JSON list of C-alpha atoms in Angstrom, two decimals:
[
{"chain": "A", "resi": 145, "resn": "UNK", "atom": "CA", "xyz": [16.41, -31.54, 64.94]},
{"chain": "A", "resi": 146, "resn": "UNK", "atom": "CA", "xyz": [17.07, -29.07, 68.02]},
{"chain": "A", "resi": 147, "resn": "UNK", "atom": "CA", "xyz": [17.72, -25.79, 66.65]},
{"chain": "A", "resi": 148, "resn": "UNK", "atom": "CA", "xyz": [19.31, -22.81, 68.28]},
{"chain": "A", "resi": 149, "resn": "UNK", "atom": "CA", "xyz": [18.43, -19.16, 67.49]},
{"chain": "A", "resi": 150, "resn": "UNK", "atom": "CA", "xyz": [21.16, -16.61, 68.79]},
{"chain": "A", "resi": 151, "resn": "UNK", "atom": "CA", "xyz": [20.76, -12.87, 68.48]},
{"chain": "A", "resi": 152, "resn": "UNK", "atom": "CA", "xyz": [21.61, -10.30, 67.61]},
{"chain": "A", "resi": 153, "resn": "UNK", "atom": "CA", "xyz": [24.14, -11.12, 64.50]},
{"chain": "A", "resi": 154, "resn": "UNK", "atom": "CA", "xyz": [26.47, -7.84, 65.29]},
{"chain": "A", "resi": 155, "resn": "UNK", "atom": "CA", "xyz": [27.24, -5.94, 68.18]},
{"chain": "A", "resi": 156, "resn": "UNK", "atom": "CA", "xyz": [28.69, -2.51, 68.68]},
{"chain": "A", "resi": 157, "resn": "UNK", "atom": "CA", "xyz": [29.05, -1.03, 71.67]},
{"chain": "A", "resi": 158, "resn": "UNK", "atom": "CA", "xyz": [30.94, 1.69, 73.27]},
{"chain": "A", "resi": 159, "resn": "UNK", "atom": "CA", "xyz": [34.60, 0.49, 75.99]},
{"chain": "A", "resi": 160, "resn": "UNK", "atom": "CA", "xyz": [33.09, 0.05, 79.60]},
{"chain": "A", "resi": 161, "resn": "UNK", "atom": "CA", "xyz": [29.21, -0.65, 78.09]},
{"chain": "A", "resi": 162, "resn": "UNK", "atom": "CA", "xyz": [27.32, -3.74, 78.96]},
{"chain": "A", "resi": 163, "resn": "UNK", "atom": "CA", "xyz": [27.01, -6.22, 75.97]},
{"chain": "A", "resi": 164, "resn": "UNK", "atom": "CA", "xyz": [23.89, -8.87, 76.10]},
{"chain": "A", "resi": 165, "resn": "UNK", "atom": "CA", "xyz": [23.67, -11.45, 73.43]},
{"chain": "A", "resi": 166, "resn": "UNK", "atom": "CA", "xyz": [20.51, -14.06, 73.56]},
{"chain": "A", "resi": 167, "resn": "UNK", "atom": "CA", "xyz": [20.05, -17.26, 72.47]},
{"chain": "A", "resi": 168, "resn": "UNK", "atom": "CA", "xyz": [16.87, -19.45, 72.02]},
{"chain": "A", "resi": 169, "resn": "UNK", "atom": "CA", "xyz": [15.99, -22.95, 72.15]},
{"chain": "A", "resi": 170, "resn": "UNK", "atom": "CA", "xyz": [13.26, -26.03, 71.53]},
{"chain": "A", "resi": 171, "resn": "UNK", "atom": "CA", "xyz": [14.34, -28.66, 73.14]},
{"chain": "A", "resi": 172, "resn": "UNK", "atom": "CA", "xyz": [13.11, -29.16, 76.71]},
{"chain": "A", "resi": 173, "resn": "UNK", "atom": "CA", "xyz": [15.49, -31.86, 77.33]},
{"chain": "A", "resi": 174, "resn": "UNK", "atom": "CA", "xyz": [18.93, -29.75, 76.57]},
{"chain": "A", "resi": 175, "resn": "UNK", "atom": "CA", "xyz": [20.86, -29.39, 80.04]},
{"chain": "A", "resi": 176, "resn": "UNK", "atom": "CA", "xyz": [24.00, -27.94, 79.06]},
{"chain": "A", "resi": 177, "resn": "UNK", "atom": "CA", "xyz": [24.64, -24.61, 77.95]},
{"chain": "A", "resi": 178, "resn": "UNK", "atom": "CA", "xyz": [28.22, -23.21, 76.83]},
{"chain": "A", "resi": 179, "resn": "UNK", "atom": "CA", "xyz": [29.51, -20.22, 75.55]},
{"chain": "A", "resi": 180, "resn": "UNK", "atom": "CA", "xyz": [32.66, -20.04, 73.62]},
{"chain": "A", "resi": 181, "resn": "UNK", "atom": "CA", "xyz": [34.86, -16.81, 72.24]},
{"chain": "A", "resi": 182, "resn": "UNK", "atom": "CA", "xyz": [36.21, -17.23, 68.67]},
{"chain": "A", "resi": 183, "resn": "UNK", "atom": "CA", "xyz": [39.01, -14.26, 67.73]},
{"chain": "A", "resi": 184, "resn": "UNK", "atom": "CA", "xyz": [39.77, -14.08, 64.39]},
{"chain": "A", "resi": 185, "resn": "UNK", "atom": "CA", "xyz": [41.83, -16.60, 62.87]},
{"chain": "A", "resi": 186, "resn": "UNK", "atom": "CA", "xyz": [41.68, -18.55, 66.31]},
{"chain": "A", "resi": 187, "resn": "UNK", "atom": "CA", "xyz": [39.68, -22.08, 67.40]},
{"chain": "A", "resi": 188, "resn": "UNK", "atom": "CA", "xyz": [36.94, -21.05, 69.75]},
{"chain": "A", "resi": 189, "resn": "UNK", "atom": "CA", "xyz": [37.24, -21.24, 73.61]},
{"chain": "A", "resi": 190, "resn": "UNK", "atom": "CA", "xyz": [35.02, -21.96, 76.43]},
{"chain": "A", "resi": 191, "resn": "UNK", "atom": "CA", "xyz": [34.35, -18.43, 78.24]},
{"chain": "A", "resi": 192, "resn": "UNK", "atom": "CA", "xyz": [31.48, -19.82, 80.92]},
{"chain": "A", "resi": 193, "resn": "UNK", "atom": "CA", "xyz": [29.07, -22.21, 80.86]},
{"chain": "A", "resi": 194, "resn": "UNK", "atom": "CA", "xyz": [25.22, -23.33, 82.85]},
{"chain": "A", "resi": 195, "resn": "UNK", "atom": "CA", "xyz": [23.87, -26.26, 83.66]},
{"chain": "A", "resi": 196, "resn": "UNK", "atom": "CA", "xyz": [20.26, -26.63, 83.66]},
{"chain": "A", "resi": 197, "resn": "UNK", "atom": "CA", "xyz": [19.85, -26.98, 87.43]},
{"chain": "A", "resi": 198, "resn": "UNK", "atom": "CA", "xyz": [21.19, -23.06, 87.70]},
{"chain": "A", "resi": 199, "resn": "UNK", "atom": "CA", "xyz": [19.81, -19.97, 86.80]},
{"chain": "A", "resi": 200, "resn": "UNK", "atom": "CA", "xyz": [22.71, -17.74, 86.75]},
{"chain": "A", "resi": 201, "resn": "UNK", "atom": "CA", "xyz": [26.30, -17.86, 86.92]},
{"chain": "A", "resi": 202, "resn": "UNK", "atom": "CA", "xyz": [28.78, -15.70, 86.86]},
{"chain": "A", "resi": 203, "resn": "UNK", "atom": "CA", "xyz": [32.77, -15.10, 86.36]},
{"chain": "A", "resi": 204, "resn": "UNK", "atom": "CA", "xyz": [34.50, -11.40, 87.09]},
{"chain": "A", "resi": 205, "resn": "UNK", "atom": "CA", "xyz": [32.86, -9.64, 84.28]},
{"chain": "A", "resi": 206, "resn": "UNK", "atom": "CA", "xyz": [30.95, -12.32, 82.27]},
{"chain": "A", "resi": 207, "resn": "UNK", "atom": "CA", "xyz": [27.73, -13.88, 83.42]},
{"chain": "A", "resi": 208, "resn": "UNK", "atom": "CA", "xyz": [25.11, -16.65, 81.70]},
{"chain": "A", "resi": 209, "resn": "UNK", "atom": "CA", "xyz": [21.51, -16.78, 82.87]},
{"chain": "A", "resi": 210, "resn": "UNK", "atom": "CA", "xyz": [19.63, -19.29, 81.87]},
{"chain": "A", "resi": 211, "resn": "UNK", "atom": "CA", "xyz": [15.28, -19.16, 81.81]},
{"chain": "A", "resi": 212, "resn": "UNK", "atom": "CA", "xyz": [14.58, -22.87, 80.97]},
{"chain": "A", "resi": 213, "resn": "UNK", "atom": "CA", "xyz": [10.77, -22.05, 81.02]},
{"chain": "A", "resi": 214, "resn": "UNK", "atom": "CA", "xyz": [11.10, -19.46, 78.71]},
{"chain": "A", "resi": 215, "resn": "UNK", "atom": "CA", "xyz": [13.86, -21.39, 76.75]},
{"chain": "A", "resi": 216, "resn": "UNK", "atom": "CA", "xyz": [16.65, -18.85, 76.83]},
{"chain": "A", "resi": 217, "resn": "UNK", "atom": "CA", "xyz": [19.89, -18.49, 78.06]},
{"chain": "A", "resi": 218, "resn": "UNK", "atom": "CA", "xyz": [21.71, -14.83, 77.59]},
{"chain": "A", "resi": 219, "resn": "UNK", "atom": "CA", "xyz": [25.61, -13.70, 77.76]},
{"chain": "A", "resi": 220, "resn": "UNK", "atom": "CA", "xyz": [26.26, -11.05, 79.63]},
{"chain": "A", "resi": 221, "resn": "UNK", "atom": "CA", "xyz": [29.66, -8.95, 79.73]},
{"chain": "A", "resi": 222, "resn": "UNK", "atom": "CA", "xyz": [30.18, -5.86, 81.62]},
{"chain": "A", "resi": 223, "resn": "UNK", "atom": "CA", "xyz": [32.86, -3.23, 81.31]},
{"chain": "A", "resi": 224, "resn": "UNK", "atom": "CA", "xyz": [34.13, -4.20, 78.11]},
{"chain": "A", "resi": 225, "resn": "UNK", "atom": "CA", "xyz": [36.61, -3.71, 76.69]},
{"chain": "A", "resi": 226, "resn": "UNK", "atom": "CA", "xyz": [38.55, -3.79, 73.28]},
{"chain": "A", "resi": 227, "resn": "UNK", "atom": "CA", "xyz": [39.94, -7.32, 73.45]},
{"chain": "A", "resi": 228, "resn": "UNK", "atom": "CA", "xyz": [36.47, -8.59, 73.97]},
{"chain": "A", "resi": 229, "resn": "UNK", "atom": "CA", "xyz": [35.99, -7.81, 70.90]},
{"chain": "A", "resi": 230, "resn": "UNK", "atom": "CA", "xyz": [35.21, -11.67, 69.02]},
{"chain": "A", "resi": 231, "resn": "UNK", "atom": "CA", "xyz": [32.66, -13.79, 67.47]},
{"chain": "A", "resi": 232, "resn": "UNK", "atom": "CA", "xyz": [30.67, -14.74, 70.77]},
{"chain": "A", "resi": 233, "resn": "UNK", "atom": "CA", "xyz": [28.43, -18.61, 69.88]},
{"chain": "A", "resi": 234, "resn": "UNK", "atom": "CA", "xyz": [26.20, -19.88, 72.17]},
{"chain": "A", "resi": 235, "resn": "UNK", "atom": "CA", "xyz": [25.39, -24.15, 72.12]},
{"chain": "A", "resi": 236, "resn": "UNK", "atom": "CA", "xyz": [23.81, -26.38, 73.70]},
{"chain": "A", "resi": 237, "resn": "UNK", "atom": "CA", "xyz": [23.63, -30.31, 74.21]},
{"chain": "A", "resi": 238, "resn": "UNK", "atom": "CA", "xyz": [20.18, -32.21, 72.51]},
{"chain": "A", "resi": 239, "resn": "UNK", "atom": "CA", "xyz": [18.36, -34.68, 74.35]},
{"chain": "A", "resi": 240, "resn": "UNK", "atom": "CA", "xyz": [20.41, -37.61, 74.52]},
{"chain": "A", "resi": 241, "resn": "UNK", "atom": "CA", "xyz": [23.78, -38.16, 75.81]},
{"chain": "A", "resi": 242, "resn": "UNK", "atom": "CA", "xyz": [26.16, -38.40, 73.28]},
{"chain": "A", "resi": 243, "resn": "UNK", "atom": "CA", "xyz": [28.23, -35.04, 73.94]},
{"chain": "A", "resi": 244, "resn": "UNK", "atom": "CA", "xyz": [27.24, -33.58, 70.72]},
{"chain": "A", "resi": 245, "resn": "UNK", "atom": "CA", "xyz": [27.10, -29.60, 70.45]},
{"chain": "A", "resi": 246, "resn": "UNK", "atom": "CA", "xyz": [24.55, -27.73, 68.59]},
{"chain": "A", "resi": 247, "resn": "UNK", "atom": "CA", "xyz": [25.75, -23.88, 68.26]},
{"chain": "A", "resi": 248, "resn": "UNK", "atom": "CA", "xyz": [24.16, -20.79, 67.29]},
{"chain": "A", "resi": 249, "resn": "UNK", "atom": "CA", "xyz": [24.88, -18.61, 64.33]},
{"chain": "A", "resi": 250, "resn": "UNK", "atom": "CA", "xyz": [27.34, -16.37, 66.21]},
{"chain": "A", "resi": 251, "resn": "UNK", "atom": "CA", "xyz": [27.35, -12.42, 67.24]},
{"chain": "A", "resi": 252, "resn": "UNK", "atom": "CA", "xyz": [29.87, -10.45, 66.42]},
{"chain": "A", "resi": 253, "resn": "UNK", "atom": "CA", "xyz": [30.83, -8.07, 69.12]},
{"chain": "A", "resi": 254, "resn": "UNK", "atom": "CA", "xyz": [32.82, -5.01, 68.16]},
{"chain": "A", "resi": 255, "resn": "UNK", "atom": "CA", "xyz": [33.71, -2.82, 71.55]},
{"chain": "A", "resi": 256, "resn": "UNK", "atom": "CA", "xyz": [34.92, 0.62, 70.50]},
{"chain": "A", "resi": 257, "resn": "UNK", "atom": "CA", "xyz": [37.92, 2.95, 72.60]},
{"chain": "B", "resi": 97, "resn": "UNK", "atom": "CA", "xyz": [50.02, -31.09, 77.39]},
{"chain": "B", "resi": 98, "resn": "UNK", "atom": "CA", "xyz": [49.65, -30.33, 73.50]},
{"chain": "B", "resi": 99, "resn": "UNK", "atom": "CA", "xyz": [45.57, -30.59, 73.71]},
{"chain": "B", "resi": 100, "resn": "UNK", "atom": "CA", "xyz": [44.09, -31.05, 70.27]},
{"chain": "B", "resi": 101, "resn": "UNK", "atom": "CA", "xyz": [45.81, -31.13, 67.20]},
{"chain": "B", "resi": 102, "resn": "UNK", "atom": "CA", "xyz": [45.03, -31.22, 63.33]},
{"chain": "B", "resi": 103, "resn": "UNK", "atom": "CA", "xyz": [46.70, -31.24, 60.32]},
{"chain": "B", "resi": 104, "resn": "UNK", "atom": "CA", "xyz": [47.23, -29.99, 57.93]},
{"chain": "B", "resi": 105, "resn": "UNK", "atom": "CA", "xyz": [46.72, -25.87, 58.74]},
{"chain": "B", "resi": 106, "resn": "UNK", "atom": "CA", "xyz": [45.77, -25.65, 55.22]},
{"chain": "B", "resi": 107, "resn": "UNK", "atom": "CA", "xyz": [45.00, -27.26, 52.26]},
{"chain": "B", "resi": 108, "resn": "UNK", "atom": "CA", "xyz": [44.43, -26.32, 48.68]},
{"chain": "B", "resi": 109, "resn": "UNK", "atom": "CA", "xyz": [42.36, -29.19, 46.34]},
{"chain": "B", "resi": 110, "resn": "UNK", "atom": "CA", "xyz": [41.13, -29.51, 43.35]},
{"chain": "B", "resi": 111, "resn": "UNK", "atom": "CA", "xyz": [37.70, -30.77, 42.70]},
{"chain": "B", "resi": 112, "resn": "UNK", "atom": "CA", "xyz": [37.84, -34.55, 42.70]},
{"chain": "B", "resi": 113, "resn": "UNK", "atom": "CA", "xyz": [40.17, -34.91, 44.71]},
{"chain": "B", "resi": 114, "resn": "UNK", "atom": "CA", "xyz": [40.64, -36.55, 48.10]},
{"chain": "B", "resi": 115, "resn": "UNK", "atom": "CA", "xyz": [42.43, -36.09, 51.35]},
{"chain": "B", "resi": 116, "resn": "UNK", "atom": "CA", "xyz": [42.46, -36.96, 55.37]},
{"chain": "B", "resi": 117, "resn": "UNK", "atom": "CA", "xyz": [42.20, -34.63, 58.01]},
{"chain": "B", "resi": 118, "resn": "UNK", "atom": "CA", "xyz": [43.86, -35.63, 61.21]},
{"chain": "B", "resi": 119, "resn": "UNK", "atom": "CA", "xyz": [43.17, -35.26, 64.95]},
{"chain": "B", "resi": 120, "resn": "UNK", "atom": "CA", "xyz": [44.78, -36.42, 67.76]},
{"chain": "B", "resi": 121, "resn": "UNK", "atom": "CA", "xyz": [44.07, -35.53, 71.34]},
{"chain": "B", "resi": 122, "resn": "UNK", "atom": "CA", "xyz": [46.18, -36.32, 74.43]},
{"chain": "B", "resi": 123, "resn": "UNK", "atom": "CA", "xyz": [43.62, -35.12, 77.23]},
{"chain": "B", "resi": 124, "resn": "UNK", "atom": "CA", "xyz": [42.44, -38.77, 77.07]},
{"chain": "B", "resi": 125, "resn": "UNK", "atom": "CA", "xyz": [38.92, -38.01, 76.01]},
{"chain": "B", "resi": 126, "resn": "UNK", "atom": "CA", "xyz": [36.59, -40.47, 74.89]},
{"chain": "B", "resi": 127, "resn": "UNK", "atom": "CA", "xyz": [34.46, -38.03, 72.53]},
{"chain": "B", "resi": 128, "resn": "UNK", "atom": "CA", "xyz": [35.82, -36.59, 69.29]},
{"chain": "B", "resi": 129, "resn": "UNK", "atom": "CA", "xyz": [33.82, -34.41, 66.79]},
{"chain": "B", "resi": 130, "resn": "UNK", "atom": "CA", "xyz": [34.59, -33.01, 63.64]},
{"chain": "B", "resi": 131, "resn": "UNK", "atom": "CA", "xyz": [33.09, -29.32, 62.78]},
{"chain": "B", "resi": 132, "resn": "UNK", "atom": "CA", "xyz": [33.02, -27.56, 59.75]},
{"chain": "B", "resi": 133, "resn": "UNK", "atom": "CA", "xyz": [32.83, -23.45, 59.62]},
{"chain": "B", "resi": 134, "resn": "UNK", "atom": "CA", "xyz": [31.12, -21.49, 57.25]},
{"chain": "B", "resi": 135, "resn": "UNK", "atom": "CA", "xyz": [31.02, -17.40, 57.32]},
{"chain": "B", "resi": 136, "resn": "UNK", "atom": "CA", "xyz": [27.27, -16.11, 59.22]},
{"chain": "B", "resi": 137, "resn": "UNK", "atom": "CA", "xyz": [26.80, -20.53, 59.84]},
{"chain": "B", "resi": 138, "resn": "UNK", "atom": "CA", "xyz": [28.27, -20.95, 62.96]},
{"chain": "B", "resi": 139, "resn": "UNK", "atom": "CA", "xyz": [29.86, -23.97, 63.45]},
{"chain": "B", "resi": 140, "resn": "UNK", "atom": "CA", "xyz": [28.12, -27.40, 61.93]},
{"chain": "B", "resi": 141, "resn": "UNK", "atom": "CA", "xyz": [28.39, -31.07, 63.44]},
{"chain": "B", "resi": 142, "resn": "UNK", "atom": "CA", "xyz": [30.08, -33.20, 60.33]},
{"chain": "B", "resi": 143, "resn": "UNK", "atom": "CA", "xyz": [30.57, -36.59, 62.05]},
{"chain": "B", "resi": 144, "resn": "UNK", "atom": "CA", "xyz": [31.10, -37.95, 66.23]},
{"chain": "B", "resi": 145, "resn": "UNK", "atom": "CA", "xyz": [32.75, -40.25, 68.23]},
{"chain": "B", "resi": 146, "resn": "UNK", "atom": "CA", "xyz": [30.75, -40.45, 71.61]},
{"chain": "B", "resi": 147, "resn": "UNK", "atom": "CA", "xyz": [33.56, -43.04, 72.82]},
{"chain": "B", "resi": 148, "resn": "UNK", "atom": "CA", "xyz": [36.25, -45.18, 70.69]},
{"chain": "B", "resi": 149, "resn": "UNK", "atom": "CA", "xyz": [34.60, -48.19, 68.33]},
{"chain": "B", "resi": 150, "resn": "UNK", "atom": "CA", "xyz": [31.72, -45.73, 67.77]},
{"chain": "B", "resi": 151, "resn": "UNK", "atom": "CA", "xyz": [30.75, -43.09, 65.30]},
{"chain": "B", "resi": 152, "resn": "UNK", "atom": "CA", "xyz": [27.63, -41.30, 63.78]},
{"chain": "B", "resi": 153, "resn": "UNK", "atom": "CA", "xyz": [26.54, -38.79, 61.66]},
{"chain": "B", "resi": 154, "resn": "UNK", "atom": "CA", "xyz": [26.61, -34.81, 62.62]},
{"chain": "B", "resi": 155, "resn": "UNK", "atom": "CA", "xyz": [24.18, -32.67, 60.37]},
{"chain": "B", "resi": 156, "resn": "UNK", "atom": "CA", "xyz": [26.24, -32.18, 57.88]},
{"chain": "B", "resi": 157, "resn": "UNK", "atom": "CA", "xyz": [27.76, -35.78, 56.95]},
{"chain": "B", "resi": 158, "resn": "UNK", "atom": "CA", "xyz": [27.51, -36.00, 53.30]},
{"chain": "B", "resi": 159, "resn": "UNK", "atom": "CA", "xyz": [30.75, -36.16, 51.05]},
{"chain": "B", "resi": 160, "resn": "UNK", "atom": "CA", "xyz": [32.67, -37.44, 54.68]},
{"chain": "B", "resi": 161, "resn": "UNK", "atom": "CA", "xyz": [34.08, -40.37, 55.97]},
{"chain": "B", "resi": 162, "resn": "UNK", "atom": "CA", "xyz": [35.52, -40.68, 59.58]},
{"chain": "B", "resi": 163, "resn": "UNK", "atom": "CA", "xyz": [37.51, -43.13, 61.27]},
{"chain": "B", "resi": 164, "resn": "UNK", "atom": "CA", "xyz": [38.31, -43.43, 64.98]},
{"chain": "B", "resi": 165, "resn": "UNK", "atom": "CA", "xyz": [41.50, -44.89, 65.05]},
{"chain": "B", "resi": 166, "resn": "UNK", "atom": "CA", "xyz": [42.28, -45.26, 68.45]},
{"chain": "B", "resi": 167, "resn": "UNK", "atom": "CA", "xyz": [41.13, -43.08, 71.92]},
{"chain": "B", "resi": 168, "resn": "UNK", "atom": "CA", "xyz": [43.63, -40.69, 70.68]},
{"chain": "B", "resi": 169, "resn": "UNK", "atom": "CA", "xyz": [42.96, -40.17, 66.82]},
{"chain": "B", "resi": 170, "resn": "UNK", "atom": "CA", "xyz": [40.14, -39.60, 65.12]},
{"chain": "B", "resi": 171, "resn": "UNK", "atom": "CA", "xyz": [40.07, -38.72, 61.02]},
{"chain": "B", "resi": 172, "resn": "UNK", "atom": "CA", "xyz": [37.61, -37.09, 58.44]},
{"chain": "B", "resi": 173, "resn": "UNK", "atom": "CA", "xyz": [37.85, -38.29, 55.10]},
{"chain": "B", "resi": 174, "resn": "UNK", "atom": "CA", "xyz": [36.60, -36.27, 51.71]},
{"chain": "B", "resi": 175, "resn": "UNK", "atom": "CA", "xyz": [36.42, -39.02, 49.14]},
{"chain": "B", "resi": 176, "resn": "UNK", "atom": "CA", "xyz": [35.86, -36.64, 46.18]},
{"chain": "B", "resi": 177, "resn": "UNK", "atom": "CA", "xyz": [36.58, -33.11, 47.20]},
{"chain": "B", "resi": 178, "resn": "UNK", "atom": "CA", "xyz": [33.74, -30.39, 45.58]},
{"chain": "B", "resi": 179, "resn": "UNK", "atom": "CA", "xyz": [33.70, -26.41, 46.12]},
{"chain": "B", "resi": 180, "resn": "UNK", "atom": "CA", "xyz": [30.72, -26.64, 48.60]},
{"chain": "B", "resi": 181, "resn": "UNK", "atom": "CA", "xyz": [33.21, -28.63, 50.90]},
{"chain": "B", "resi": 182, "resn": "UNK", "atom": "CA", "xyz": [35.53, -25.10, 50.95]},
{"chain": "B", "resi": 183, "resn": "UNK", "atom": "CA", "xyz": [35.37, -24.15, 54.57]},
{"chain": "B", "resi": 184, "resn": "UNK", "atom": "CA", "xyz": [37.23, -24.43, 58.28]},
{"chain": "B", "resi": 185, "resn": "UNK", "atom": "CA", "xyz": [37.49, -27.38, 59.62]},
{"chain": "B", "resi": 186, "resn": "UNK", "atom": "CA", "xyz": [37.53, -28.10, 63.35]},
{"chain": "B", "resi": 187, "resn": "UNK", "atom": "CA", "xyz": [38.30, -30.79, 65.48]},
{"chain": "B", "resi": 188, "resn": "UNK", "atom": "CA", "xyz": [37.21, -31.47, 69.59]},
{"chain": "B", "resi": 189, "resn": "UNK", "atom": "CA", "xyz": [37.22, -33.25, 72.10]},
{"chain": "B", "resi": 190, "resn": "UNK", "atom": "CA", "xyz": [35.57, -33.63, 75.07]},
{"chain": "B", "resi": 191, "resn": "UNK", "atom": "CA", "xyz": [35.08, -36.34, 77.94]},
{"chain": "B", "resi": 192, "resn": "UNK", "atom": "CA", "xyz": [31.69, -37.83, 78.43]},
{"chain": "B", "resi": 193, "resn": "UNK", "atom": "CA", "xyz": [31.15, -39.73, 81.55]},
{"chain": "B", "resi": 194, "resn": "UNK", "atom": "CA", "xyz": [27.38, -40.91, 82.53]},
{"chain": "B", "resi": 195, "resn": "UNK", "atom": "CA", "xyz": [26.10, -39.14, 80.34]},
{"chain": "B", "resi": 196, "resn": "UNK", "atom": "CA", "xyz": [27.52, -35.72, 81.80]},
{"chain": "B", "resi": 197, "resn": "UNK", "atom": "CA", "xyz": [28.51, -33.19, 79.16]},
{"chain": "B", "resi": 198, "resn": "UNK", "atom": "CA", "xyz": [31.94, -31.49, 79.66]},
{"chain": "B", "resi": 199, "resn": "UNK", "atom": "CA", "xyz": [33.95, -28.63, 78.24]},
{"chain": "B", "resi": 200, "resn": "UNK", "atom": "CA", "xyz": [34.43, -29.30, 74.16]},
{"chain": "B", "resi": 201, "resn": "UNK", "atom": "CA", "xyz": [37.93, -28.37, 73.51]},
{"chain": "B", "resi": 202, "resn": "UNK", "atom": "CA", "xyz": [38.58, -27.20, 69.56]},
{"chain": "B", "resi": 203, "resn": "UNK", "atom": "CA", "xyz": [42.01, -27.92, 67.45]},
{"chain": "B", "resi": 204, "resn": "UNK", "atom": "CA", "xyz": [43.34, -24.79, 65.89]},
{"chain": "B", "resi": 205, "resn": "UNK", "atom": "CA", "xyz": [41.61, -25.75, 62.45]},
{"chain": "B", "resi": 206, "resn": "UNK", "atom": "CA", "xyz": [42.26, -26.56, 59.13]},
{"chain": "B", "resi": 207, "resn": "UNK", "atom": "CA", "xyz": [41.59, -24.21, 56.19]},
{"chain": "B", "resi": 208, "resn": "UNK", "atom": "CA", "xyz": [40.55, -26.41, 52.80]},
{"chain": "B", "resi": 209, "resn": "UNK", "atom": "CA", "xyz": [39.81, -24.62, 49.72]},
{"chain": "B", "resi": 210, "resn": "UNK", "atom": "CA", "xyz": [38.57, -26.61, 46.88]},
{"chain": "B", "resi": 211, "resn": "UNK", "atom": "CA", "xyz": [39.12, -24.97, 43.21]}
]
């Protein structure tokens, strides 16, 4: 079945660095890609999301960009800061439309004060 | 609007033994999925409801049951609890219509350990 690769499995980075966590992808046919923030303890939540007929999209200080040639599709988050600090999963839908997610392994992103 | 909600928060079993999840959304979604969450696995289809009167299998379905109730409800079973069933569980919704993909939204999870 589709599989999704997401790296890298930890982040550290220094308050007001970029972060950039990337996730790859087989399926040709996948056209929706979310991102979701899980704090600890917490359920995940949706942060941004692409659809495949974008290439990049962005909210304040988070951005996707998605390369379906190259069959990638990378988080970006600028200025961080200390309550960004989460398990970050990328996903994406299989061919076929039943809804179903298929998630990534999840990167831990520490930001340091 | 109380979104998606499970119980119980936690759960303590003992191998053998069997129990019900539940989850009930009021965002009147059609699709329901059950999750399970392992540390450094992400998180793992179990079972699906693309719309009510329907399920199928996630990649993980062995050891579960699911039923969807109604639009509302849908429940995972574990028939005969083991220790490799220890784990979060998580329960979404989302609303599927022609075959557009929305926003999953997640429960706040159950914890099950099995002794």
């Amino acid at each position: 079945g589709e599989n999704v690769e997401q790296h890298p499995s930890t982040l550290s980075v220094q308050e007001g660095d970029s972060a950039v966590i990337k996730c790859t992808y087989s399926d040709s046919a996948s056209n929706y890609f979310p991102w979701y923030k899980q704090e600890l303890g917490k359920r995940p939540q949706l942060i941004i999301d692409i659809r495949s007929n974008v290439g990049e999209k962005k909210d304040q200080r988070i951005a996707v960009t998605l390369n379906k040639t190259a069959k990638h599709f990378s988080l970006h988050i600028t200025e961080t800061q200390p309550e960004d600090s989460a398990v970050y999963f990328c996903a994406l839908t299989p061919s076929g439309n039943t809804g179903k997610l298929i998630f990534g392994q999840g990167t831990t992103l520490q930001v340091k004060p | 609007n109380a979104g998606v909600t499970q119980t119980p928060k936690f759960q303590v079993l003992k191998t053998g033994q069997s129990m019900t999840l539940q989850c009930a959304q009021d965002m009147n979604h059609n699709s329901m999925y059950w999750y399970r969450q392992d540390p450094g696995m992400g998180l793992r289809l179990i079972y699906y409801s693309a719309s009510e009167g329907t399920t199928d299998k996630g990649e993980v379905p062995n050891g579960y049951n699911v039923s969807r109730l109604n639009k509302r409800e849908f429940s995972l079973r574990l028939e005969s609890a083991a220790p490799s069933q220890t784990s979060v569980y998580f329960c979404a919704s989302s609303s599927l219509a022609g075959g557009i993909t929305d926003t999953q939204y997640f429960g706040p999870g159950t914890r099950l350990t099995v002794l």
